[in-house]
mmCIF file of N, CA and C in Angstrom:
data_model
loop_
_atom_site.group_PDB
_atom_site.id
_atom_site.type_symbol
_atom_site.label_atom_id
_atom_site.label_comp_id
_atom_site.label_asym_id
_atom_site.label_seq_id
_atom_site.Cartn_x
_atom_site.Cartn_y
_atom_site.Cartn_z
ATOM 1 N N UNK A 140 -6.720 -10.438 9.846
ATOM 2 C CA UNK A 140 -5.723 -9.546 10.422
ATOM 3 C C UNK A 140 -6.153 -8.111 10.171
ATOM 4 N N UNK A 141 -6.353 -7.500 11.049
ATOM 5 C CA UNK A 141 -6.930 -5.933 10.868
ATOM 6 C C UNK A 141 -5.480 -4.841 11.560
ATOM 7 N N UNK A 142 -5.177 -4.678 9.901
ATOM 8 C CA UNK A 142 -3.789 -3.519 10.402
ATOM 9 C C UNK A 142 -4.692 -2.295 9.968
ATOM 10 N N UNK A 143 -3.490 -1.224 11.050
ATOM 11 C CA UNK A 143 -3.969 -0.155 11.103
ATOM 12 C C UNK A 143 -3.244 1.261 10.140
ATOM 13 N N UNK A 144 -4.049 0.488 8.992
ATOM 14 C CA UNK A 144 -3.311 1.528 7.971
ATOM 15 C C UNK A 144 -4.115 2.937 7.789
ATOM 16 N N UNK A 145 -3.087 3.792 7.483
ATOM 17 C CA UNK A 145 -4.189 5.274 7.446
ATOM 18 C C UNK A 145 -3.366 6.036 5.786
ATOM 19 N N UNK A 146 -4.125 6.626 5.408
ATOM 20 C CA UNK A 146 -3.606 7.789 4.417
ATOM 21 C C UNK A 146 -2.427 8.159 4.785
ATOM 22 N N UNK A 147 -1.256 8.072 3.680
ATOM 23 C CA UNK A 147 -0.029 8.895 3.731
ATOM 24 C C UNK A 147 0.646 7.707 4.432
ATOM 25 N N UNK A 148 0.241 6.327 4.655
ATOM 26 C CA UNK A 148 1.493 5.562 4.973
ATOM 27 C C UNK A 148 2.343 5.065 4.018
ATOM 28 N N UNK A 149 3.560 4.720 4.270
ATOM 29 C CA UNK A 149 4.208 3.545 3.555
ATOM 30 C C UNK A 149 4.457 2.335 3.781
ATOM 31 N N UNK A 150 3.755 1.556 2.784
ATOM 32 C CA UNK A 150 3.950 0.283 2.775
ATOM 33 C C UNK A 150 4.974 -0.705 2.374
ATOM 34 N N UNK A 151 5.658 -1.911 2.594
ATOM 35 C CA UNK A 151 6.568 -2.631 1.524
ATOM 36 C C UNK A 151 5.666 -3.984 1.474
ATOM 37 N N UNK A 152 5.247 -4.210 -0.222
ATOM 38 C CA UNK A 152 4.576 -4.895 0.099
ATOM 39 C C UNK A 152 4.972 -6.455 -0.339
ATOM 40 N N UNK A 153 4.762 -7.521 -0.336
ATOM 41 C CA UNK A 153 5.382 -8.754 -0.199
ATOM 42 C C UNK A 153 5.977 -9.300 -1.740
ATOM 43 N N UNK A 154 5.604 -9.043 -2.996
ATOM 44 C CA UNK A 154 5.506 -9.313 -4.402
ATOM 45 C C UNK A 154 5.973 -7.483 -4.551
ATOM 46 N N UNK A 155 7.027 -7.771 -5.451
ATOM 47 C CA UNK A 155 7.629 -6.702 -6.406
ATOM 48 C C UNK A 155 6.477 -6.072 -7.419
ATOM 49 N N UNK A 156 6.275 -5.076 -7.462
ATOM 50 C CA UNK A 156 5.464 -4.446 -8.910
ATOM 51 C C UNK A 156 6.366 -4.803 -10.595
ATOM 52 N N UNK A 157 5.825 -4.471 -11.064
ATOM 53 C CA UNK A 157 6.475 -5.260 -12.966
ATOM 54 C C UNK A 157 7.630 -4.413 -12.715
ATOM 55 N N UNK A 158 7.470 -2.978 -12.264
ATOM 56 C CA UNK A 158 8.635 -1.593 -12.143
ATOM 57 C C UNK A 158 9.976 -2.383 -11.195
ATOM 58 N N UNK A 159 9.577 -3.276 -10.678
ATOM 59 C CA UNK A 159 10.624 -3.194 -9.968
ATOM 60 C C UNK A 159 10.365 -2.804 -8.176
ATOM 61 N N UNK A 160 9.736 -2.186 -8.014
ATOM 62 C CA UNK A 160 9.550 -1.195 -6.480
ATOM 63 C C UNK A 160 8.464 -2.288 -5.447
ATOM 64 N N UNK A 161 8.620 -1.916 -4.874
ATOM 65 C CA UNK A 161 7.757 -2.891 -3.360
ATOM 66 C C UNK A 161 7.739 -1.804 -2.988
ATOM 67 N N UNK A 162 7.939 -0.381 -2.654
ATOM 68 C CA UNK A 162 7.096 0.584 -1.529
ATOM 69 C C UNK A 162 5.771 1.100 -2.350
ATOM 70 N N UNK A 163 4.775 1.590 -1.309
ATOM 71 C CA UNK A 163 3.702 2.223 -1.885
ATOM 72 C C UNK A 163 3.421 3.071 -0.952
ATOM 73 N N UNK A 164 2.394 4.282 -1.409
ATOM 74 C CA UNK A 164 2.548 5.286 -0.388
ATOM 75 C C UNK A 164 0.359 4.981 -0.521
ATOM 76 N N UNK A 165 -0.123 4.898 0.396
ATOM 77 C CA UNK A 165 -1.301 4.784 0.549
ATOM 78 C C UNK A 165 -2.613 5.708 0.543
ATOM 79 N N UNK A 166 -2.881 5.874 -0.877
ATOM 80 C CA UNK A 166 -3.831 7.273 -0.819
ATOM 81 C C UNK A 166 -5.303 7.002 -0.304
ATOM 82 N N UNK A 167 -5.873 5.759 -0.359
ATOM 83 C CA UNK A 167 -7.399 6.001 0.511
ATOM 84 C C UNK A 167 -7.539 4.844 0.993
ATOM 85 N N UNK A 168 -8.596 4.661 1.984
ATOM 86 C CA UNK A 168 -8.607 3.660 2.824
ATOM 87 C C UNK A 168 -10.177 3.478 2.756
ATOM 88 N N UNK A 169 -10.104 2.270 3.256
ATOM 89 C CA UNK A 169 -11.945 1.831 3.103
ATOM 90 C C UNK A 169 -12.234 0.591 2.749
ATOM 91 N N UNK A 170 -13.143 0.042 2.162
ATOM 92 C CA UNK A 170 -13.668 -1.131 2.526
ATOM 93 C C UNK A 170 -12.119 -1.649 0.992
ATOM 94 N N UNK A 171 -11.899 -0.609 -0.069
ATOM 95 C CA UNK A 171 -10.992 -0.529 -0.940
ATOM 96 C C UNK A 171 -9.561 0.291 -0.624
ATOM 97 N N UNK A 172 -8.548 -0.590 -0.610
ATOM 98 C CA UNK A 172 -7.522 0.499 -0.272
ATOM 99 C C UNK A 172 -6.531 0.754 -1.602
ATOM 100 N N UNK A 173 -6.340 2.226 -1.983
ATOM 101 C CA UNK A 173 -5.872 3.281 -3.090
ATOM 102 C C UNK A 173 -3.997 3.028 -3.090
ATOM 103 N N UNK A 174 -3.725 2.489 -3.741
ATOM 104 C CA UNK A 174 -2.042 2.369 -3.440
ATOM 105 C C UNK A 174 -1.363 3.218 -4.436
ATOM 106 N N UNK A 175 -0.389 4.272 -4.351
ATOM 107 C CA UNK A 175 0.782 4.602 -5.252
ATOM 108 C C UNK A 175 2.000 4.236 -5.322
ATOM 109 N N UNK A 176 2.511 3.165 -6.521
ATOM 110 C CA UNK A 176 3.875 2.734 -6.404
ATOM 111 C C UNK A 176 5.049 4.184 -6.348
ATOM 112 N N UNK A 177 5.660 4.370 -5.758
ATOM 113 C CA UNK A 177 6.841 5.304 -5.363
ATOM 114 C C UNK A 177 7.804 5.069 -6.442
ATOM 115 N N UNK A 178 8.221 4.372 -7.372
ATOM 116 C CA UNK A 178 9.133 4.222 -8.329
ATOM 117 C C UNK A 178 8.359 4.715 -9.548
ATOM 118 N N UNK A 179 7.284 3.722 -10.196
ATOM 119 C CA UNK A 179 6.667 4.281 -11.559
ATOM 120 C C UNK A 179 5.408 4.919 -11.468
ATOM 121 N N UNK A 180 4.821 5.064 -10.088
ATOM 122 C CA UNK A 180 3.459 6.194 -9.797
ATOM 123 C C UNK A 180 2.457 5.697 -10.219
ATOM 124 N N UNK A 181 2.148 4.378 -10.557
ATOM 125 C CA UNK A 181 0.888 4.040 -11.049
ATOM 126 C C UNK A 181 0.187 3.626 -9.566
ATOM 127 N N UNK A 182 -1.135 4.204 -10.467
ATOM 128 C CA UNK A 182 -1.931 3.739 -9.247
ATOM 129 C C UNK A 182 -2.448 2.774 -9.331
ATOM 130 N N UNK A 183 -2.759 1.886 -7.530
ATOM 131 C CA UNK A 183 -4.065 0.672 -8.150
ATOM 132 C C UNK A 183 -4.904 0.458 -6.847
ATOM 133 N N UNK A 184 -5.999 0.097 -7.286
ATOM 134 C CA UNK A 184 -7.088 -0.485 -6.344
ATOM 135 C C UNK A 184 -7.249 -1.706 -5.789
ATOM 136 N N UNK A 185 -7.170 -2.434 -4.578
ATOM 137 C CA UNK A 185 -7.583 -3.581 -4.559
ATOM 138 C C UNK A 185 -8.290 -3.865 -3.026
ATOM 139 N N UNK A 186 -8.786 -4.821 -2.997
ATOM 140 C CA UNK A 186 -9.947 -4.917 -1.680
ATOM 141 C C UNK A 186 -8.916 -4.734 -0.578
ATOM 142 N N UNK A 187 -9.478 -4.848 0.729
ATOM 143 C CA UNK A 187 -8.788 -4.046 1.973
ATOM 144 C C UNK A 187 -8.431 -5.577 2.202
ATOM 145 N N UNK A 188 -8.892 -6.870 1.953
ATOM 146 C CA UNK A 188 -8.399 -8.104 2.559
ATOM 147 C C UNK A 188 -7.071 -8.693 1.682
ATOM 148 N N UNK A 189 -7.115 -8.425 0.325
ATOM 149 C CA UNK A 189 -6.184 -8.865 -0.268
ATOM 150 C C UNK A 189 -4.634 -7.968 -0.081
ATOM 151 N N UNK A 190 -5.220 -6.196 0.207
ATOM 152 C CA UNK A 190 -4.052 -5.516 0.329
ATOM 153 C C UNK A 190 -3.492 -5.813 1.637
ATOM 154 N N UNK A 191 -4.020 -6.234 2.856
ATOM 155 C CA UNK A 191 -3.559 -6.479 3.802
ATOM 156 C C UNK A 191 -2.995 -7.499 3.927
ATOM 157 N N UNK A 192 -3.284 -8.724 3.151
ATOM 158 C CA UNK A 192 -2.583 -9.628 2.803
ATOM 159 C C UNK A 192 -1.373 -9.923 2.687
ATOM 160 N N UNK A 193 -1.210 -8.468 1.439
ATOM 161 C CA UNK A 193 -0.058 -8.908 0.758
ATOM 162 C C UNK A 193 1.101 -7.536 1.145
ATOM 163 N N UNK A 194 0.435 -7.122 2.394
ATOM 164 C CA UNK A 194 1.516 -6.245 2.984
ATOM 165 C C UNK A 194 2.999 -6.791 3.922
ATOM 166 N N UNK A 195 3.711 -6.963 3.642
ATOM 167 C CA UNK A 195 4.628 -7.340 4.572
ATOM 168 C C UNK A 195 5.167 -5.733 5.823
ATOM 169 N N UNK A 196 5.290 -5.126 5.558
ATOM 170 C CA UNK A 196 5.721 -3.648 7.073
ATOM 171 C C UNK A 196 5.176 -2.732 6.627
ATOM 172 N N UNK A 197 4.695 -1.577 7.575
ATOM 173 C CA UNK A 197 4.463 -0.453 7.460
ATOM 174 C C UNK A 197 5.798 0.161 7.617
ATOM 175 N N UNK A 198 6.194 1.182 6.970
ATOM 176 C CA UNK A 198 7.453 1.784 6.446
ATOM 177 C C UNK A 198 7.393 3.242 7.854
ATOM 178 N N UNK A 199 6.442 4.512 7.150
ATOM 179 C CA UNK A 199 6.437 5.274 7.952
ATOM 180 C C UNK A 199 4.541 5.353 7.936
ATOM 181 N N UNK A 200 4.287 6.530 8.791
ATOM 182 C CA UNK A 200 2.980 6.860 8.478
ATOM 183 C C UNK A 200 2.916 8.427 8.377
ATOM 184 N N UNK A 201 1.708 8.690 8.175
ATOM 185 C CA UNK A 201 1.260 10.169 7.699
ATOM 186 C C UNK A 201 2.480 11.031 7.317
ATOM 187 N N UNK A 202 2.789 10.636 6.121
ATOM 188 C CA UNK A 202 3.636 11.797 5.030
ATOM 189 C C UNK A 202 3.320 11.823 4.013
ATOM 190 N N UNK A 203 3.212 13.396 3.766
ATOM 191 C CA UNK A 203 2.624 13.737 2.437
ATOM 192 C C UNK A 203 0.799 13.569 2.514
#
């Protein structure tokens, strides 16, 4: 499945973070995509097949 995610989207993604939060705001894109949880701000890395995976909607795009 090839979604068309770009920098500055929001994601909700399918599994809750430990914080509590499912949005993420998407800082880089590439063969690795850069996620920031919106509740506790941690960042994390994970391959572009698993994050797409485990994306359920794109929220908004390009903010911030």
């Amino acid at each position: 499945m090839d979604m068309n995610i770009n920098v500055g989207d929001i994601v909700i993604m399918k599994k809750k973070h430990p914080c509590g939060g499912t949005e993420w705001r998407v800082l880089r894109t590439g063969m690795d995509i850069k996620l920031k949880c919106l509740v506790c701000a941690r960042e994390v890395m994970l391959p572009r097949a698993k994050a797409e995976h485990g994306i359920k909607e794109i929220l908004s795009s390009r903010q911030g």
